[in-house]
């Protein structure tokens, strides 16, 4: 069961603050439940899958698109603030509460849906349930944030480790190149010395052969 | 023996690398491993 | 103003669920306010700095240590569950509510403090304030959560980038070494060929010198 709680200020009474909890199984389009409270009283109601289909048909709107609108209006809360309005009208004894939600457009608005909410006989229980739900969400988020924090610290230390290893590798590569060249020069110069020596001997041999020839 | 010494001196440089026989990677690595930093 | 809301189940009525909001300025030891609600009624009260000092003195406990105990009892909530008990006794009209908190020990418990809470005339406002506070905390945590997620993704991508660069560097180092050896071998074998050639010429020169000598 998914639940989301939002604070709403109805256009019908902008000073008032209400809390709207929407609950649904996997897909909002399969129907949803509503709990509305002003902190003292509480009302509840449901919207069935059939009613959702009928609303979409009445508005000649594609059903998926209509469910998307419902999500933005009823679930995203502050994120889609200003794009959707809520109207709440209560009868004298607060027994019934008419709740409607509409999409704001530039030149007016159109109603997305409405329903009659029944008064809850023990609003205190609803309030406790809402507060408990909030605390549970806070607890989960806190745990998740701590986990993410630790994960970030671990990732950061892994990253700096690899960064250091990369620096070492670059240094090692440069040292390797210099070292191999140094060794190569020493070995090559040995050969060059040998060549110089052989050339010297060969020149001497050629000169002596020339001398011998003259002498003869 | 002096003869052997003289033979090796003629055939190999001070790092043990032959003056005349072609070398390959393995041999050259071995020669380099004997090269210390005696500039 | 720091605030924290916790769910508590008083030992005086284990079935009941209450919500305890503690609020304080920078330091809890400088005094704190309490709001208690069962979802329907609400009570409020404060504990001053002087009262905190007196309580600590009465218990002959170091004041800092006493404030630490208060933090664990009143603020850490679920984290220190089971170590601290709460007792709530309400008069008939719910006008007054006696709230006490105690430290659980193996062989009993000792009271950390207690206070008389006054009934709130409009509990709905308190409930709205508590729910709003929860939603604000949830909003902040969600924002922090998203930030940590993004940070997490960034760190992971940085880490995998530098990991790839390290792999490339290691490969490059190996390629460099192989490449240098191949180049060195070409140059060196050139020199060796030169030496072989010079030695051949020298040997020929020596032989011809020897022949010349015989001839003479």
Short mmCIF file of C-alpha atoms in Angstrom, two decimals:
data_model
loop_
_atom_site.label_atom_id
_atom_site.label_comp_id
_atom_site.label_asym_id
_atom_site.label_seq_id
_atom_site.Cartn_x
_atom_site.Cartn_y
_atom_site.Cartn_z
CA UNK A 1 0.00 0.00 0.00
CA UNK A 2 1.51 3.32 -1.13
CA UNK A 3 0.64 6.42 0.89
CA UNK A 4 1.52 10.02 0.50
CA UNK A 5 0.63 12.92 2.77
CA UNK A 6 0.49 16.52 1.56
CA UNK A 7 -0.51 19.85 3.03
CA UNK A 8 -3.16 21.64 0.96
CA UNK A 9 -4.75 25.09 1.13
CA UNK A 10 -8.19 24.92 -0.51
CA UNK A 11 -9.14 27.77 -2.82
CA UNK A 12 -12.50 27.63 -1.04
CA UNK A 13 -10.78 28.74 2.21
CA UNK A 14 -7.22 29.93 1.52
CA UNK A 15 -6.51 30.57 5.22
CA UNK A 16 -7.27 27.01 6.15
CA UNK A 17 -4.63 24.26 6.12
CA UNK A 18 -5.69 20.68 5.50
CA UNK A 19 -3.69 17.49 5.26
CA UNK A 20 -4.51 15.13 2.45
CA UNK A 21 -3.39 11.52 2.56
CA UNK A 22 -3.82 9.52 -0.64
CA UNK A 23 -3.32 5.77 -0.49
CA UNK A 24 -3.36 3.26 -3.33
CA UNK A 25 -2.21 -0.19 -4.24
CA UNK A 26 0.37 -0.54 -7.00
CA UNK A 27 -1.34 1.70 -9.52
CA UNK A 28 -3.26 4.86 -8.69
CA UNK A 29 -5.43 4.19 -11.75
CA UNK A 30 -6.82 1.09 -10.02
CA UNK A 31 -8.50 3.30 -7.45
CA UNK A 32 -7.37 5.20 -4.35
CA UNK A 33 -8.38 6.16 -0.85
CA UNK A 34 -8.42 9.66 0.60
CA UNK A 35 -8.10 10.86 4.18
CA UNK A 36 -8.55 14.57 4.77
CA UNK A 37 -8.02 16.28 8.12
CA UNK A 38 -7.83 19.80 9.46
CA UNK A 39 -6.11 18.54 12.61
CA UNK A 40 -9.37 18.25 14.54
CA UNK A 41 -11.83 16.49 12.26
CA UNK A 42 -11.10 13.89 9.64
CA UNK A 43 -12.96 12.63 6.59
CA UNK A 44 -12.36 9.66 4.41
CA UNK A 45 -13.48 8.37 1.01
CA UNK A 46 -12.42 6.25 -1.95
CA UNK A 47 -12.43 6.57 -5.71
CA UNK A 48 -12.84 3.28 -7.55
CA UNK A 49 -11.30 2.20 -10.84
CA UNK A 50 -14.70 2.47 -12.51
CA UNK A 51 -15.19 6.00 -11.31
CA UNK A 52 -11.74 6.90 -12.64
CA UNK A 53 -12.66 5.44 -16.04
CA UNK A 54 -16.00 7.28 -16.03
CA UNK A 55 -14.36 10.62 -15.13
CA UNK A 56 -11.81 10.15 -17.92
CA UNK A 57 -14.58 9.25 -20.37
CA UNK A 58 -16.74 12.23 -19.29
CA UNK A 59 -13.80 14.49 -19.98
CA UNK A 60 -13.07 12.64 -23.19
CA UNK A 61 -9.51 12.34 -21.91
CA UNK A 62 -7.24 9.37 -22.52
CA UNK A 63 -7.40 7.28 -19.31
CA UNK A 64 -3.61 7.07 -18.84
CA UNK A 65 -3.31 10.79 -19.31
CA UNK A 66 -6.12 11.33 -16.80
CA UNK A 67 -4.37 9.13 -14.22
CA UNK A 68 -1.19 11.14 -14.82
CA UNK A 69 -3.14 14.29 -14.04
CA UNK A 70 -4.49 12.68 -10.86
CA UNK A 71 -0.92 11.82 -9.79
CA UNK A 72 0.23 15.40 -10.32
CA UNK A 73 -2.79 16.79 -8.49
CA UNK A 74 -3.05 14.41 -5.56
CA UNK A 75 0.41 12.93 -5.03
CA UNK A 76 3.12 15.34 -6.14
CA UNK A 77 1.84 17.95 -3.70
CA UNK A 78 4.24 20.88 -3.30
CA UNK A 79 6.05 19.82 -6.49
CA UNK A 80 3.05 20.73 -8.61
CA UNK A 81 1.86 23.51 -6.33
CA UNK A 82 -0.13 26.20 -8.11
CA UNK A 83 -1.12 23.99 -11.02
CA UNK A 84 -3.94 22.29 -9.17
CA UNK A 85 -6.64 23.64 -6.88
CA UNK A 86 -8.62 21.98 -4.17
CA UNK A 87 -12.06 22.92 -2.97
CA UNK A 88 -13.51 21.72 0.30
CA UNK A 89 -17.04 22.36 1.49
CA UNK A 90 -18.26 20.97 4.77
CA UNK A 91 -21.82 20.76 6.03
CA UNK A 92 -22.73 22.24 9.40
CA UNK A 93 -22.13 19.17 11.52
CA UNK A 94 -19.00 18.36 9.54
CA UNK A 95 -20.66 15.01 8.83
CA UNK A 96 -20.08 15.32 5.12
CA UNK A 97 -17.29 16.98 3.28
CA UNK A 98 -17.31 17.61 -0.46
CA UNK A 99 -13.79 17.47 -1.80
CA UNK A 100 -12.92 18.43 -5.38
CA UNK A 101 -9.68 18.88 -7.25
CA UNK A 102 -9.17 20.78 -10.44
CA UNK A 103 -6.48 21.60 -12.96
CA UNK A 104 -5.50 25.25 -13.22
CA UNK A 105 -5.30 26.64 -16.73
CA UNK A 106 -4.32 30.10 -17.91
CA UNK A 107 -7.85 31.02 -18.78
CA UNK A 108 -9.69 29.19 -15.98
CA UNK A 109 -9.65 25.65 -14.64
CA UNK A 110 -11.37 22.36 -15.18
CA UNK A 111 -12.42 19.93 -12.52
CA UNK A 112 -10.49 16.68 -12.47
CA UNK A 113 -12.77 14.99 -10.00
CA UNK A 114 -14.67 15.26 -6.75
CA UNK A 115 -16.05 13.05 -4.08
CA UNK A 116 -18.12 13.09 -0.91
CA UNK A 117 -15.99 12.25 2.11
CA UNK A 118 -17.51 10.66 5.20
CA UNK A 119 -16.63 12.00 8.61
CA UNK A 120 -14.37 9.75 10.68
CA UNK A 121 -15.80 8.95 14.09
CA UNK A 122 -12.41 8.90 15.89
CA UNK A 123 -10.29 11.57 14.20
CA UNK A 124 -7.62 11.15 16.88
CA UNK A 125 -6.86 7.69 15.48
CA UNK A 126 -6.51 9.14 11.99
CA UNK A 127 -4.19 11.84 13.30
CA UNK A 128 -2.10 9.23 15.09
CA UNK A 129 -1.97 7.16 11.92
CA UNK A 130 -0.84 10.18 9.88
CA UNK A 131 1.80 11.19 12.42
CA UNK A 132 3.03 7.59 12.68
CA UNK A 133 3.23 7.35 8.90
CA UNK A 134 5.27 10.56 8.82
CA UNK A 135 7.64 9.32 11.51
CA UNK A 136 8.06 6.01 9.68
CA UNK A 137 8.88 7.84 6.45
CA UNK A 138 11.29 10.11 8.31
CA UNK A 139 12.95 7.10 9.89
CA UNK A 140 13.35 5.34 6.56
CA UNK A 141 14.69 8.45 4.88
CA UNK A 142 17.12 9.08 7.73
CA UNK A 143 18.42 5.51 7.43
CA UNK A 144 18.67 5.85 3.66
CA UNK A 145 20.48 9.17 3.94
CA UNK A 146 22.94 7.73 6.43
CA UNK A 147 23.51 4.81 4.07
CA UNK A 148 24.03 7.19 1.15
CA UNK A 149 26.35 9.31 3.27
CA UNK A 150 28.46 6.25 4.10
CA UNK A 151 28.30 5.12 0.47
CA UNK A 152 29.53 8.56 -0.61
CA UNK A 153 32.37 8.47 1.89
CA UNK A 154 33.35 4.99 0.67
CA UNK A 155 33.14 6.07 -2.98
CA UNK A 156 35.17 9.16 -2.24
CA UNK A 157 37.89 7.16 -0.52
CA UNK A 158 37.87 4.58 -3.36
CA UNK A 159 38.12 7.41 -5.86
CA UNK A 160 41.03 9.06 -4.04
CA UNK A 161 42.77 5.67 -3.72
CA UNK A 162 42.51 5.07 -7.45
CA UNK A 163 43.53 8.69 -8.10
CA UNK A 164 46.70 8.11 -6.05
CA UNK A 165 47.39 4.80 -7.83
CA UNK A 166 46.96 6.57 -11.17
CA UNK A 167 49.47 9.26 -10.16
CA UNK A 168 51.90 6.53 -9.07
CA UNK A 169 51.35 4.71 -12.35
CA UNK A 170 52.06 7.84 -14.40
CA UNK A 171 55.22 8.46 -12.37
CA UNK A 172 56.27 4.81 -12.72
CA UNK A 173 55.75 5.00 -16.48
CA UNK A 174 57.94 8.10 -16.73
CA UNK A 175 60.59 6.54 -14.48
CA UNK A 176 60.48 3.32 -16.49
CA UNK A 177 61.05 5.24 -19.71
CA UNK A 178 63.97 7.21 -18.26
CA UNK A 179 65.46 4.12 -16.67
CA UNK A 180 65.27 2.00 -19.82
CA UNK A 181 66.85 4.77 -21.88
CA UNK A 182 69.67 5.15 -19.35
CA UNK A 183 70.37 1.42 -19.42
CA UNK A 184 70.08 1.29 -23.16
CA UNK A 185 72.57 4.15 -23.58
CA UNK A 186 75.11 2.36 -21.40
CA UNK A 187 74.77 -0.90 -23.38
CA UNK A 188 74.73 0.89 -26.74
CA UNK A 189 77.79 2.97 -25.90
CA UNK A 190 79.68 -0.24 -25.18
CA UNK A 191 78.97 -1.31 -28.76
CA UNK A 192 80.00 2.05 -30.11
CA UNK A 193 83.28 1.88 -28.19
CA UNK A 194 83.84 -1.58 -29.66
CA UNK A 195 83.14 -0.27 -33.15
CA UNK A 196 85.56 2.63 -32.65
CA UNK A 197 88.19 0.22 -31.45
CA UNK A 198 87.68 -2.18 -34.40
CA UNK A 199 87.78 0.69 -36.86
CA UNK A 200 91.04 1.89 -35.29
CA UNK A 201 92.53 -1.63 -35.55
CA UNK A 202 91.30 -1.96 -39.13
CA UNK A 203 92.83 1.38 -40.08
CA UNK A 204 96.13 0.35 -38.52
CA UNK A 205 96.00 -2.98 -40.40
CA UNK A 206 95.33 -1.15 -43.66
CA UNK A 207 98.20 1.30 -43.06
CA UNK A 208 100.65 -1.48 -42.20
CA UNK A 209 99.56 -3.42 -45.33
CA UNK A 210 100.17 -0.25 -47.39
CA UNK A 211 103.64 0.24 -45.77
CA UNK A 212 104.54 -3.38 -46.47
CA UNK A 213 103.53 -2.91 -50.10
CA UNK A 214 105.79 0.17 -50.45
CA UNK A 215 108.66 -1.51 -48.75
CA UNK A 216 108.40 -4.46 -51.10
CA UNK B 1 91.45 -18.74 -16.68
CA UNK B 2 93.13 -15.77 -18.30
CA UNK B 3 92.31 -17.26 -21.69
CA UNK B 4 88.67 -17.60 -20.86
CA UNK B 5 88.65 -14.15 -19.42
CA UNK B 6 90.28 -12.82 -22.54
CA UNK B 7 87.77 -14.72 -24.68
CA UNK B 8 84.76 -13.28 -22.81
CA UNK B 9 86.26 -9.81 -22.81
CA UNK B 10 86.52 -10.11 -26.60
CA UNK B 11 82.99 -11.46 -27.09
CA UNK B 12 80.96 -9.63 -24.40
CA UNK B 13 80.73 -6.10 -23.08
CA UNK B 14 80.89 -5.34 -19.36
CA UNK B 15 77.12 -5.93 -19.07
CA UNK B 16 77.34 -9.41 -20.52
CA UNK B 17 75.87 -8.40 -23.83
CA UNK B 18 77.44 -10.12 -26.85
CA UNK B 19 79.16 -7.78 -29.29
CA UNK B 20 78.13 -9.84 -32.28
CA UNK B 21 75.15 -12.10 -31.52
CA UNK B 22 71.78 -10.47 -32.20
CA UNK B 23 69.75 -9.91 -29.08
CA UNK B 24 66.05 -10.33 -28.26
CA UNK B 25 63.68 -8.99 -25.57
CA UNK B 26 64.44 -11.65 -22.99
CA UNK B 27 68.19 -11.33 -23.42
CA UNK B 28 68.06 -7.55 -23.42
CA UNK B 29 65.97 -7.56 -20.23
CA UNK B 30 68.58 -9.74 -18.64
CA UNK B 31 71.37 -7.42 -19.79
CA UNK B 32 69.45 -4.42 -18.45
CA UNK B 33 68.94 -6.19 -15.17
CA UNK B 34 72.72 -6.32 -14.84
CA UNK B 35 73.11 -2.68 -15.65
CA UNK B 36 73.32 -0.85 -12.35
CA UNK B 37 73.59 2.84 -12.22
CA UNK B 38 77.32 2.98 -12.57
CA UNK B 39 77.47 5.98 -14.81
CA UNK C 1 14.62 26.53 17.28
CA UNK C 2 15.30 22.79 17.17
CA UNK C 3 12.34 20.45 17.27
CA UNK C 4 12.03 16.71 17.33
CA UNK C 5 8.90 14.59 17.27
CA UNK C 6 8.77 11.05 18.63
CA UNK C 7 6.13 8.42 19.16
CA UNK C 8 5.98 7.18 22.77
CA UNK C 9 4.05 4.42 24.51
CA UNK C 10 3.73 5.32 28.22
CA UNK C 11 4.34 2.52 30.71
CA UNK C 12 1.24 3.91 32.46
CA UNK C 13 -0.89 2.88 29.43
CA UNK C 14 1.13 0.64 27.09
CA UNK C 15 -1.76 0.40 24.55
CA UNK C 16 -1.85 4.14 24.09
CA UNK C 17 0.28 5.96 21.52
CA UNK C 18 1.30 9.54 22.15
CA UNK C 19 3.40 11.93 20.14
CA UNK C 20 5.98 13.95 22.01
CA UNK C 21 7.49 17.04 20.44
CA UNK C 22 10.48 18.54 22.25
CA UNK C 23 11.69 21.98 21.16
CA UNK C 24 14.71 23.90 22.35
CA UNK C 25 17.05 26.67 21.37
CA UNK C 26 20.70 25.83 20.74
CA UNK C 27 21.26 23.82 23.88
CA UNK C 28 18.72 21.51 25.49
CA UNK C 29 20.34 22.30 28.83
CA UNK C 30 19.13 25.89 28.53
CA UNK C 31 15.55 24.70 28.84
CA UNK C 32 13.03 23.08 26.50
CA UNK C 33 9.37 23.01 25.58
CA UNK C 34 7.16 19.96 25.35
CA UNK C 35 4.03 19.28 23.31
CA UNK C 36 2.25 16.00 23.95
CA UNK C 37 -0.73 14.77 21.94
CA UNK C 38 -2.77 11.62 21.59
CA UNK C 39 -4.12 12.79 18.25
CA UNK C 40 -7.21 14.32 19.81
CA UNK C 41 -6.08 16.35 22.82
CA UNK C 42 -2.82 18.16 23.24
CA UNK C 43 -0.88 19.43 26.25
CA UNK C 44 2.08 21.68 26.48
CA UNK C 45 4.68 22.67 29.06
CA UNK C 46 8.23 23.93 29.49
CA UNK C 47 11.23 23.03 31.62
CA UNK C 48 13.49 25.97 32.45
CA UNK C 49 17.26 26.06 32.83
CA UNK C 50 16.87 26.50 36.57
CA UNK C 51 14.62 23.51 36.87
CA UNK C 52 17.16 21.45 34.93
CA UNK C 53 19.89 22.54 37.34
CA UNK C 54 17.71 21.78 40.33
CA UNK C 55 16.81 18.31 39.03
CA UNK C 56 20.50 17.53 38.42
CA UNK C 57 21.39 18.81 41.92
CA UNK C 58 18.57 16.80 43.54
CA UNK C 59 19.94 13.69 41.88
CA UNK C 60 23.47 14.72 42.74
CA UNK C 61 24.28 14.17 39.11
CA UNK C 62 26.77 16.21 37.09
CA UNK C 63 24.67 18.75 35.13
CA UNK C 64 26.22 17.94 31.72
CA UNK C 65 25.65 14.24 32.35
CA UNK C 66 22.06 14.96 33.36
CA UNK C 67 21.46 16.94 30.14
CA UNK C 68 22.93 14.02 28.18
CA UNK C 69 20.41 11.74 29.86
CA UNK C 70 17.61 14.16 28.95
CA UNK C 71 18.75 14.09 25.31
CA UNK C 72 18.73 10.31 25.22
CA UNK C 73 15.34 10.15 26.91
CA UNK C 74 13.49 12.95 25.12
CA UNK C 75 15.18 13.41 21.78
CA UNK C 76 16.74 10.18 20.55
CA UNK C 77 13.35 8.47 20.67
CA UNK C 78 13.37 5.07 18.94
CA UNK C 79 17.20 5.03 19.05
CA UNK C 80 17.16 4.71 22.83
CA UNK C 81 13.91 2.78 22.99
CA UNK C 82 13.60 0.55 26.03
CA UNK C 83 16.11 2.47 28.10
CA UNK C 84 13.71 5.21 29.12
CA UNK C 85 10.11 5.06 30.27
CA UNK C 86 7.39 7.64 30.11
CA UNK C 87 4.42 7.93 32.41
CA UNK C 88 1.35 10.02 31.61
CA UNK C 89 -1.54 10.61 33.94
CA UNK C 90 -4.43 12.81 32.90
CA UNK C 91 -7.16 14.22 35.08
CA UNK C 92 -10.81 13.63 34.22
CA UNK C 93 -11.36 16.70 32.05
CA UNK C 94 -7.94 16.22 30.46
CA UNK C 95 -7.24 19.75 31.69
CA UNK C 96 -3.99 18.72 33.31
CA UNK C 97 -1.58 16.02 32.32
CA UNK C 98 1.29 14.88 34.50
CA UNK C 99 4.18 13.76 32.31
CA UNK C 100 7.27 12.04 33.72
CA UNK C 101 10.28 10.39 32.18
CA UNK C 102 12.59 7.93 33.84
CA UNK C 103 15.75 5.98 33.17
CA UNK C 104 15.39 2.21 33.10
CA UNK C 105 17.96 0.29 35.11
CA UNK C 106 18.41 -3.44 35.52
CA UNK C 107 17.07 -3.40 39.01
CA UNK C 108 14.42 -0.71 38.67
CA UNK C 109 14.36 2.81 37.33
CA UNK C 110 14.92 6.33 38.52
CA UNK C 111 12.93 9.35 37.53
CA UNK C 112 14.79 11.86 35.38
CA UNK C 113 12.12 14.52 35.59
CA UNK C 114 8.44 15.31 35.43
CA UNK C 115 6.20 18.25 34.73
CA UNK C 116 2.57 19.28 34.67
CA UNK C 117 1.40 19.94 31.13
CA UNK C 118 -1.42 22.37 30.42
CA UNK C 119 -4.18 21.41 28.03
CA UNK C 120 -4.08 23.19 24.67
CA UNK C 121 -7.37 24.90 23.83
CA UNK C 122 -7.14 24.25 20.07
CA UNK C 123 -5.48 20.85 19.70
CA UNK C 124 -6.25 20.88 15.97
CA UNK C 125 -3.72 23.70 15.57
CA UNK C 126 -1.11 21.70 17.43
CA UNK C 127 -1.82 18.67 15.23
CA UNK C 128 -1.49 20.82 12.13
CA UNK C 129 1.77 22.22 13.44
CA UNK C 130 3.13 18.73 14.12
CA UNK C 131 2.06 17.42 10.72
CA UNK C 132 3.52 20.50 9.01
CA UNK C 133 6.77 20.06 10.89
CA UNK C 134 6.89 16.44 9.78
CA UNK C 135 6.23 17.36 6.16
CA UNK C 136 8.90 20.07 6.30
CA UNK C 137 11.42 17.57 7.71
CA UNK C 138 10.41 15.05 5.05
CA UNK C 139 10.83 17.68 2.37
CA UNK C 140 14.29 18.61 3.62
CA UNK C 141 15.32 14.96 3.91
CA UNK C 142 14.00 14.26 0.41
CA UNK C 143 16.03 17.16 -0.99
CA UNK C 144 19.09 15.94 0.93
CA UNK C 145 18.40 12.43 -0.29
CA UNK C 146 18.26 13.56 -3.91
CA UNK C 147 21.44 15.57 -3.42
CA UNK C 148 23.18 12.53 -1.91
CA UNK C 149 21.90 10.34 -4.77
CA UNK C 150 23.32 12.80 -7.32
CA UNK C 151 26.55 13.06 -5.34
CA UNK C 152 26.63 9.27 -5.26
CA UNK C 153 26.18 9.03 -9.02
CA UNK C 154 28.82 11.71 -9.61
CA UNK C 155 31.32 10.02 -7.31
CA UNK C 156 30.63 6.66 -8.92
CA UNK C 157 31.18 8.09 -12.40
CA UNK C 158 34.34 9.89 -11.24
CA UNK C 159 35.57 6.68 -9.68
CA UNK C 160 34.86 4.61 -12.80
CA UNK C 161 36.51 7.31 -14.97
CA UNK C 162 39.68 7.29 -12.93
CA UNK C 163 39.56 3.48 -12.80
CA UNK C 164 39.48 3.41 -16.61
CA UNK C 165 42.31 5.96 -16.81
CA UNK C 166 44.36 3.79 -14.45
CA UNK C 167 43.75 0.73 -16.63
CA UNK C 168 44.78 2.73 -19.69
CA UNK C 169 47.89 3.96 -17.90
CA UNK C 170 48.90 0.42 -16.93
CA UNK C 171 48.35 -0.73 -20.52
CA UNK C 172 50.29 2.27 -21.84
CA UNK C 173 53.18 1.50 -19.49
CA UNK C 174 53.30 -2.11 -20.70
CA UNK C 175 53.08 -1.00 -24.33
CA UNK C 176 55.79 1.59 -23.74
CA UNK C 177 58.09 -1.03 -22.29
CA UNK C 178 57.50 -3.46 -25.17
CA UNK C 179 57.88 -0.69 -27.72
CA UNK C 180 61.13 0.58 -26.23
CA UNK C 181 62.61 -2.92 -26.11
CA UNK C 182 61.71 -3.50 -29.74
CA UNK C 183 63.31 -0.24 -30.77
CA UNK C 184 66.38 -0.89 -28.64
CA UNK C 185 66.80 -4.34 -30.19
CA UNK C 186 66.68 -2.94 -33.71
CA UNK C 187 69.31 -0.33 -32.97
CA UNK C 188 71.51 -2.69 -30.97
CA UNK C 189 71.39 -5.45 -33.60
CA UNK C 190 72.41 -2.87 -36.21
CA UNK C 191 75.51 -2.16 -34.14
CA UNK C 192 76.22 -5.85 -33.68
CA UNK C 193 75.99 -6.39 -37.41
CA UNK C 194 78.45 -3.53 -37.86
CA UNK C 195 80.82 -5.15 -35.34
CA UNK C 196 80.55 -8.52 -37.10
CA UNK C 197 81.35 -6.86 -40.38
CA UNK C 198 84.34 -4.95 -38.95
CA UNK C 199 85.68 -8.10 -37.31
CA UNK C 200 85.38 -9.93 -40.67
CA UNK C 201 87.27 -7.12 -42.45
CA UNK C 202 89.90 -7.05 -39.72
CA UNK C 203 90.39 -10.80 -39.96
CA UNK C 204 90.75 -10.53 -43.75
CA UNK C 205 93.26 -7.68 -43.35
CA UNK C 206 95.26 -9.76 -40.86
CA UNK C 207 95.23 -12.81 -43.19
CA UNK C 208 96.33 -10.77 -46.19
CA UNK C 209 99.10 -9.14 -44.07
CA UNK C 210 100.22 -12.64 -43.06
CA UNK C 211 100.17 -13.83 -46.74
CA UNK C 212 102.19 -10.78 -47.82
CA UNK C 213 104.77 -11.53 -45.16
CA UNK C 214 105.14 -15.16 -46.35
CA UNK C 215 105.36 -14.08 -49.93
CA UNK C 216 108.15 -11.68 -49.07
#
